[in-house]
Short mmCIF file of C-alpha atoms in Angstrom, two decimals:
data_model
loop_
_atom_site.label_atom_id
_atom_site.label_comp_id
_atom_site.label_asym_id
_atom_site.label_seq_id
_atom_site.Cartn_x
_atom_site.Cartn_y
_atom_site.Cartn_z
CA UNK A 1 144.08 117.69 98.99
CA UNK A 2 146.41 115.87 100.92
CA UNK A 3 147.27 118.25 103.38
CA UNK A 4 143.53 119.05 104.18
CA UNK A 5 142.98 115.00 104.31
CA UNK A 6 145.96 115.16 107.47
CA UNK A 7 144.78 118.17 108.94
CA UNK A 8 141.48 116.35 108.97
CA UNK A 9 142.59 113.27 110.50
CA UNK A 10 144.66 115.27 113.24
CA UNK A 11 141.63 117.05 114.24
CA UNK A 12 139.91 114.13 114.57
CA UNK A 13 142.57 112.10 116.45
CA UNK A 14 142.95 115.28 118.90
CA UNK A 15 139.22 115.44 119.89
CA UNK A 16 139.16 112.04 120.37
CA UNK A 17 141.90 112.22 123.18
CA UNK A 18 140.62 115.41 124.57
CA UNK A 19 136.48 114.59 124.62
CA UNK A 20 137.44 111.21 126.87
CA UNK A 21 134.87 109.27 128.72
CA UNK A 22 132.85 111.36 131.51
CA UNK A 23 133.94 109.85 135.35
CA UNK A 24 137.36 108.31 133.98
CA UNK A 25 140.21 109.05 136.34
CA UNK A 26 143.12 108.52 133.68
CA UNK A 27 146.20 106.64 135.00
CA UNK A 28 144.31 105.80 138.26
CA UNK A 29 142.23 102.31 137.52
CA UNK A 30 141.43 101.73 140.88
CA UNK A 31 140.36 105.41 141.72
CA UNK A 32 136.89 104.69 142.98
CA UNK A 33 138.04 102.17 145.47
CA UNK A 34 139.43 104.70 147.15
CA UNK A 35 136.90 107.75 146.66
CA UNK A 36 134.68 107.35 149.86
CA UNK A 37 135.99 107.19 153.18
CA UNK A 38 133.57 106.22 156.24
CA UNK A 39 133.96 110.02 158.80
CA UNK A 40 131.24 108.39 161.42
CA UNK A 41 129.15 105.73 162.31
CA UNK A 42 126.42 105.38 164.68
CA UNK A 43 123.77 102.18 164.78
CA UNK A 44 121.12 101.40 166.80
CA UNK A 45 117.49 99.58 167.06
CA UNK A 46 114.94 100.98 169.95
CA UNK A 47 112.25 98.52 171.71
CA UNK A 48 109.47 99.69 169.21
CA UNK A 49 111.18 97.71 166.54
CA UNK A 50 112.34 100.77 164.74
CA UNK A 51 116.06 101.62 164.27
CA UNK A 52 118.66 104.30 162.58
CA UNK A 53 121.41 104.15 160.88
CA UNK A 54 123.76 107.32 160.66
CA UNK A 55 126.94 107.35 158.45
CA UNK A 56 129.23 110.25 157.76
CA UNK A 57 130.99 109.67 154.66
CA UNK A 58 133.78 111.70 153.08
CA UNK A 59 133.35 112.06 149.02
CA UNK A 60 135.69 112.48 146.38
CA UNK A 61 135.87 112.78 142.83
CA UNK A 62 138.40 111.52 141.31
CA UNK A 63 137.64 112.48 137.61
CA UNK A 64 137.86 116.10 136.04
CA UNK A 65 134.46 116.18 135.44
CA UNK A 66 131.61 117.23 137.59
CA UNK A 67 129.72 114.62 138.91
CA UNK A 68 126.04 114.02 141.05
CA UNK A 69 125.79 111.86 144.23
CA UNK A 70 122.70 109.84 143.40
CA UNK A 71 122.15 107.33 145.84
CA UNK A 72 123.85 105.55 148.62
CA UNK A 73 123.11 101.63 149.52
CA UNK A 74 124.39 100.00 152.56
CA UNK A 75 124.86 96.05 154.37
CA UNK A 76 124.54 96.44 157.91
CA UNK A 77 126.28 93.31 159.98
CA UNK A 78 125.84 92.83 163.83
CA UNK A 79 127.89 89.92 165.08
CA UNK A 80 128.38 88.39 162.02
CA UNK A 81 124.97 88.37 160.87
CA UNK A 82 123.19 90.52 158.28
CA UNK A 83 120.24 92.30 159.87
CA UNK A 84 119.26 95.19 157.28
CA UNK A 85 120.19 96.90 153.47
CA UNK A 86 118.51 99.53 151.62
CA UNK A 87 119.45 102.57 149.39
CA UNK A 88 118.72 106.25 149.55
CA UNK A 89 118.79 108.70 147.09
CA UNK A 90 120.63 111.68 147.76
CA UNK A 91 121.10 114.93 145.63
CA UNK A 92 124.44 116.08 146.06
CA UNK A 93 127.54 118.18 143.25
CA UNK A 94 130.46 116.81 143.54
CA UNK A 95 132.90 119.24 141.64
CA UNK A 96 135.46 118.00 139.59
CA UNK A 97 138.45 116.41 141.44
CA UNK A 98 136.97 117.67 144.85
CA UNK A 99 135.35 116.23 147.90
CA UNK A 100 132.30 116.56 149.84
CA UNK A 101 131.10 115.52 153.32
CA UNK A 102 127.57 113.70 153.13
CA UNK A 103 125.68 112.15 155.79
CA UNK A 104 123.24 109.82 155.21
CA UNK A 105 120.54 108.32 157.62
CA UNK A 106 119.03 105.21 156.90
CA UNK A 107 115.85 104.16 158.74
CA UNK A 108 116.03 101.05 159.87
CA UNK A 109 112.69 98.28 160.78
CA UNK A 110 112.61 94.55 162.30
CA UNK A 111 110.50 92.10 162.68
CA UNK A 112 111.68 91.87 166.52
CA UNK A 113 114.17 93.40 168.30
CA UNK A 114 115.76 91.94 171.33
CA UNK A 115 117.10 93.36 174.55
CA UNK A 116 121.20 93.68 174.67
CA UNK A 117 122.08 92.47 177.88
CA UNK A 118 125.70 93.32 179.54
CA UNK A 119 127.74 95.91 178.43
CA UNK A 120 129.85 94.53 175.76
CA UNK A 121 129.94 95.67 172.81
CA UNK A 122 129.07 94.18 169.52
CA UNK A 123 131.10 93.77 165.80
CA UNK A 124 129.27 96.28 163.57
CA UNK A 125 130.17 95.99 159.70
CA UNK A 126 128.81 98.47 157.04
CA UNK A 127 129.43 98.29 153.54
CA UNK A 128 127.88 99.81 150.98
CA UNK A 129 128.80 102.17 147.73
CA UNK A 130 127.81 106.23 146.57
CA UNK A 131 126.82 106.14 142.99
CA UNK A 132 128.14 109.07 140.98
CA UNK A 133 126.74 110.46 138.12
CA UNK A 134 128.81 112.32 135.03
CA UNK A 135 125.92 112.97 132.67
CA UNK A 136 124.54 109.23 131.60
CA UNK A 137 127.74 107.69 132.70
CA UNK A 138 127.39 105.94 136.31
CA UNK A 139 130.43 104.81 138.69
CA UNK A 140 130.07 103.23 142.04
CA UNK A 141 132.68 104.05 144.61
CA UNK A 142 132.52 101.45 147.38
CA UNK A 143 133.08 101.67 151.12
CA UNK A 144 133.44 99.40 153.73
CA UNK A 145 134.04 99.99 157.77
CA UNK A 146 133.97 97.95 160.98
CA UNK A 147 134.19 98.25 164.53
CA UNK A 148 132.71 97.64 167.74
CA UNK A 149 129.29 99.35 169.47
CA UNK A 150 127.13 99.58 172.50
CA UNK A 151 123.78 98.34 171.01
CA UNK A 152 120.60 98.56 173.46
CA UNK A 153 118.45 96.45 171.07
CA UNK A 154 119.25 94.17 168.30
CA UNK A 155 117.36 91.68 165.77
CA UNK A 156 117.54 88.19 167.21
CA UNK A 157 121.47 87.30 166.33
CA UNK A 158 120.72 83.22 167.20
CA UNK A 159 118.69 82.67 163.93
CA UNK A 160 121.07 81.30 160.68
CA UNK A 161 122.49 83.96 158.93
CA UNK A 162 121.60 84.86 155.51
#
């Protein structure tokens, strides 16, 4: 009886350690910081108000398990000032501990739009997060990426910033 009570116990202890949680990337607590690297980025708003958003993104998963792409939100900055946000869902397998490209286009609407005079370019900032799925389990991996663009029409930048 005792030896069955042990071998009991051992089995339980060992599927414990070997079930895990779904999405965990053991040793590696800051894995999802890291899982999404910005590939492209291109911005724009046309005179009709209307405007796009286009980000390449670079996916990886840093768990053993599979994993879905579920949705991808965003925080567009022009000159320091927000101007748009959103989400979109996607539908995308990630395999375990492998990467995907996804690009995701984000409509974009104003209220106005104004007329970019000159030719310098303004500070664009995007940052947003992909949502991955393992089963019920969620995990966000967050990205972040700034530069300069040529913009040809922009939501009035003078108003305070929100």
């Amino acid at each position: 009886m005792m030896r069955t009570r042990r071998e009991l116990l051992a089995l339980l202890w060992g599927g414990t350690l070997a079930s895990g949680c779904l999405g965990s990337a053991p040793f590696h607590p800051r894995a999802y910081d890291d899982a999404v690297r910005v590939e492209s980025l291109a911005v724009d708003f046309a005179e009709d108000k209307s405007g796009l958003l286009d980000v390449g993104l670079q996916v990886k998963n840093p768990s053993s398990d599979a994993a879905s792409v579920s949705f991808v939100d965003f925080e567009l900055w022009v000159d320091g000032r927000r101007v748009a946000s959103g989400q979109q869902q996607v539908d995308a397998a990630l395999p375990p501990n492998g990467e995907i490209p996804l690009r995701v286009l984000f409509p974009l609407a104003a209220e106005r739009v104004v007329a970019v005079t000159g030719t310098q370019a303004l500070p664009v900032r995007v940052r947003g997060g992909v949502l991955l799925r393992f089963g019920t389990t969620e995990r966000r991996a967050p990205f972040r990426v700034q530069g300069s663009r040529r913009l040809t029409h922009v939501p009035p930048l003078d108003a305070g910033g929100d």
